[in-house]
């Protein structure tokens, strides 16, 4: 069975929507191009300056990837774990102990 260590992390799921709704769009009221020869530039290009800005809209794919990324981040924060019966593993092994005696009594001969 799948369980989560921090299920309260799922309360973070609506956070991007709240930030989107509560924060307004960034608006800059200053001029976009400030050069001393602006009027001459307008005359040379033949284009007239206009107010407004270009707003690039996000595609459906970009929004879906963004939503999926946020969902996976929150899911990882919740720390999912598989809970079930413990699995007992028996590993065949042997204990080996090597003892070396370097004392002076080892220099005596055992058999004559």
PDB file of C-alpha atoms in Angstrom:
ATOM      1  CA  UNK A   1       0.000   0.000   0.000  1.00  0.00           C
ATOM      2  CA  UNK A   2       1.277   3.477  -0.842  1.00  0.00           C
ATOM      3  CA  UNK A   3       1.460   5.937   2.033  1.00  0.00           C
ATOM      4  CA  UNK A   4       3.027   9.358   2.506  1.00  0.00           C
ATOM      5  CA  UNK A   5       5.289  10.545   5.320  1.00  0.00           C
ATOM      6  CA  UNK A   6       4.210  14.187   4.922  1.00  0.00           C
ATOM      7  CA  UNK A   7       0.637  14.233   3.581  1.00  0.00           C
ATOM      8  CA  UNK A   8       0.288  17.919   4.506  1.00  0.00           C
ATOM      9  CA  UNK A   9       2.621  18.701   1.598  1.00  0.00           C
ATOM     10  CA  UNK A  10      -0.376  18.262  -0.701  1.00  0.00           C
ATOM     11  CA  UNK A  11      -1.683  21.562   0.674  1.00  0.00           C
ATOM     12  CA  UNK A  12       0.988  23.194  -1.520  1.00  0.00           C
ATOM     13  CA  UNK A  13      -0.724  22.035  -4.727  1.00  0.00           C
ATOM     14  CA  UNK A  14      -2.914  25.162  -5.192  1.00  0.00           C
ATOM     15  CA  UNK A  15      -0.009  27.523  -4.383  1.00  0.00           C
ATOM     16  CA  UNK A  16       0.850  28.405  -8.032  1.00  0.00           C
ATOM     17  CA  UNK A  17      -2.805  29.237  -8.731  1.00  0.00           C
ATOM     18  CA  UNK A  18      -2.988  31.478  -5.663  1.00  0.00           C
ATOM     19  CA  UNK A  19       0.189  33.285  -6.685  1.00  0.00           C
ATOM     20  CA  UNK A  20      -1.142  33.701 -10.232  1.00  0.00           C
ATOM     21  CA  UNK A  21      -4.484  35.113  -9.059  1.00  0.00           C
ATOM     22  CA  UNK A  22      -3.209  37.290  -6.227  1.00  0.00           C
ATOM     23  CA  UNK A  23      -0.227  38.824  -7.974  1.00  0.00           C
ATOM     24  CA  UNK A  24      -0.839  41.178 -10.824  1.00  0.00           C
ATOM     25  CA  UNK A  25       0.964  41.188 -14.121  1.00  0.00           C
ATOM     26  CA  UNK A  26       4.244  43.044 -14.280  1.00  0.00           C
ATOM     27  CA  UNK A  27       3.732  46.470 -15.794  1.00  0.00           C
ATOM     28  CA  UNK A  28       6.450  48.953 -16.627  1.00  0.00           C
ATOM     29  CA  UNK A  29       5.268  52.471 -17.388  1.00  0.00           C
ATOM     30  CA  UNK A  30       8.605  53.763 -18.712  1.00  0.00           C
ATOM     31  CA  UNK A  31       9.613  54.169 -22.318  1.00  0.00           C
ATOM     32  CA  UNK A  32      11.038  51.133 -24.007  1.00  0.00           C
ATOM     33  CA  UNK A  33      13.635  52.951 -26.098  1.00  0.00           C
ATOM     34  CA  UNK A  34      15.446  56.056 -24.902  1.00  0.00           C
ATOM     35  CA  UNK A  35      17.884  57.509 -27.381  1.00  0.00           C
ATOM     36  CA  UNK A  36      18.584  61.140 -28.232  1.00  0.00           C
ATOM     37  CA  UNK A  37      17.970  60.483 -31.924  1.00  0.00           C
ATOM     38  CA  UNK A  38      14.616  58.736 -31.516  1.00  0.00           C
ATOM     39  CA  UNK A  39      12.675  61.101 -33.775  1.00  0.00           C
ATOM     40  CA  UNK A  40      15.227  60.683 -36.542  1.00  0.00           C
ATOM     41  CA  UNK A  41      15.073  56.897 -36.128  1.00  0.00           C
ATOM     42  CA  UNK A  42      11.291  57.043 -36.550  1.00  0.00           C
ATOM     43  CA  UNK A  43      11.666  59.075 -39.731  1.00  0.00           C
ATOM     44  CA  UNK A  44      14.303  56.759 -41.212  1.00  0.00           C
ATOM     45  CA  UNK A  45      12.390  53.530 -40.556  1.00  0.00           C
ATOM     46  CA  UNK A  46       9.024  54.931 -41.529  1.00  0.00           C
ATOM     47  CA  UNK A  47       7.337  53.298 -38.533  1.00  0.00           C
ATOM     48  CA  UNK A  48       5.322  55.165 -35.946  1.00  0.00           C
ATOM     49  CA  UNK A  49       5.859  54.566 -32.225  1.00  0.00           C
ATOM     50  CA  UNK A  50       2.894  53.021 -30.459  1.00  0.00           C
ATOM     51  CA  UNK A  51       1.890  52.210 -26.912  1.00  0.00           C
ATOM     52  CA  UNK A  52       1.591  48.707 -25.601  1.00  0.00           C
ATOM     53  CA  UNK A  53       3.738  45.634 -25.451  1.00  0.00           C
ATOM     54  CA  UNK A  54       3.802  42.164 -26.852  1.00  0.00           C
ATOM     55  CA  UNK A  55       2.649  39.515 -24.398  1.00  0.00           C
ATOM     56  CA  UNK A  56       3.685  36.014 -25.343  1.00  0.00           C
ATOM     57  CA  UNK A  57       1.037  33.511 -24.328  1.00  0.00           C
ATOM     58  CA  UNK A  58       2.014  30.079 -23.086  1.00  0.00           C
ATOM     59  CA  UNK A  59       0.881  27.123 -25.133  1.00  0.00           C
ATOM     60  CA  UNK A  60      -1.194  24.301 -23.738  1.00  0.00           C
ATOM     61  CA  UNK A  61       1.837  22.002 -23.785  1.00  0.00           C
ATOM     62  CA  UNK A  62       3.909  24.475 -21.764  1.00  0.00           C
ATOM     63  CA  UNK A  63       1.152  24.826 -19.182  1.00  0.00           C
ATOM     64  CA  UNK A  64       0.713  21.038 -18.961  1.00  0.00           C
ATOM     65  CA  UNK A  65       4.455  20.501 -18.442  1.00  0.00           C
ATOM     66  CA  UNK A  66       4.513  23.224 -15.797  1.00  0.00           C
ATOM     67  CA  UNK A  67       1.538  21.713 -13.943  1.00  0.00           C
ATOM     68  CA  UNK A  68       2.990  18.200 -14.153  1.00  0.00           C
ATOM     69  CA  UNK A  69       6.344  19.448 -12.847  1.00  0.00           C
ATOM     70  CA  UNK A  70       4.686  21.140  -9.865  1.00  0.00           C
ATOM     71  CA  UNK A  71       2.634  18.016  -9.138  1.00  0.00           C
ATOM     72  CA  UNK A  72       5.748  15.817  -9.177  1.00  0.00           C
ATOM     73  CA  UNK A  73       7.669  18.220  -6.933  1.00  0.00           C
ATOM     74  CA  UNK A  74       4.871  18.243  -4.349  1.00  0.00           C
ATOM     75  CA  UNK A  75       4.550  14.466  -4.630  1.00  0.00           C
ATOM     76  CA  UNK A  76       8.274  14.099  -3.910  1.00  0.00           C
ATOM     77  CA  UNK A  77       7.959  16.445  -0.915  1.00  0.00           C
ATOM     78  CA  UNK A  78       5.228  14.212   0.513  1.00  0.00           C
ATOM     79  CA  UNK A  79       7.736  11.295   0.523  1.00  0.00           C
ATOM     80  CA  UNK A  80       5.757   8.340  -0.808  1.00  0.00           C
ATOM     81  CA  UNK A  81       6.573   4.908   0.652  1.00  0.00           C
ATOM     82  CA  UNK A  82       5.374   1.400   0.005  1.00  0.00           C
ATOM     83  CA  UNK A  83       3.997  -0.052   3.221  1.00  0.00           C
ATOM     84  CA  UNK A  84       3.411  -3.740   3.542  1.00  0.00           C
ATOM     85  CA  UNK A  85       4.685  -6.896   5.125  1.00  0.00           C
ATOM     86  CA  UNK A  86       8.402  -6.781   5.868  1.00  0.00           C
ATOM     87  CA  UNK A  87      10.549  -8.880   3.580  1.00  0.00           C
ATOM     88  CA  UNK A  88      12.980 -11.184   5.361  1.00  0.00           C
ATOM     89  CA  UNK A  89      16.206 -11.776   3.487  1.00  0.00           C
ATOM     90  CA  UNK A  90      18.493 -14.589   4.485  1.00  0.00           C
ATOM     91  CA  UNK A  91      21.981 -14.190   3.181  1.00  0.00           C
ATOM     92  CA  UNK A  92      24.385 -17.109   3.537  1.00  0.00           C
ATOM     93  CA  UNK A  93      27.661 -15.864   4.968  1.00  0.00           C
ATOM     94  CA  UNK A  94      30.521 -17.029   7.137  1.00  0.00           C
ATOM     95  CA  UNK A  95      32.418 -15.156   9.775  1.00  0.00           C
ATOM     96  CA  UNK A  96      36.174 -15.426   9.531  1.00  0.00           C
ATOM     97  CA  UNK A  97      38.579 -14.288  12.216  1.00  0.00           C
ATOM     98  CA  UNK A  98      42.341 -14.179  11.729  1.00  0.00           C
ATOM     99  CA  UNK A  99      44.483 -13.767  14.823  1.00  0.00           C
ATOM    100  CA  UNK A 100      48.222 -13.158  14.679  1.00  0.00           C
ATOM    101  CA  UNK A 101      50.298 -13.372  17.861  1.00  0.00           C
ATOM    102  CA  UNK A 102      53.508 -11.378  17.530  1.00  0.00           C
ATOM    103  CA  UNK A 103      54.644 -11.658  21.150  1.00  0.00           C
ATOM    104  CA  UNK A 104      58.089 -12.972  22.135  1.00  0.00           C
ATOM    105  CA  UNK A 105      56.681 -16.232  23.534  1.00  0.00           C
ATOM    106  CA  UNK A 106      55.902 -17.341  20.001  1.00  0.00           C
ATOM    107  CA  UNK A 107      59.645 -17.705  19.283  1.00  0.00           C
ATOM    108  CA  UNK A 108      59.901 -20.753  21.597  1.00  0.00           C
ATOM    109  CA  UNK A 109      59.897 -24.114  19.832  1.00  0.00           C
ATOM    110  CA  UNK A 110      56.891 -26.284  20.493  1.00  0.00           C
ATOM    111  CA  UNK A 111      58.395 -29.641  19.517  1.00  0.00           C
ATOM    112  CA  UNK A 112      61.952 -30.724  20.119  1.00  0.00           C
TER     113      UNK A 112
END
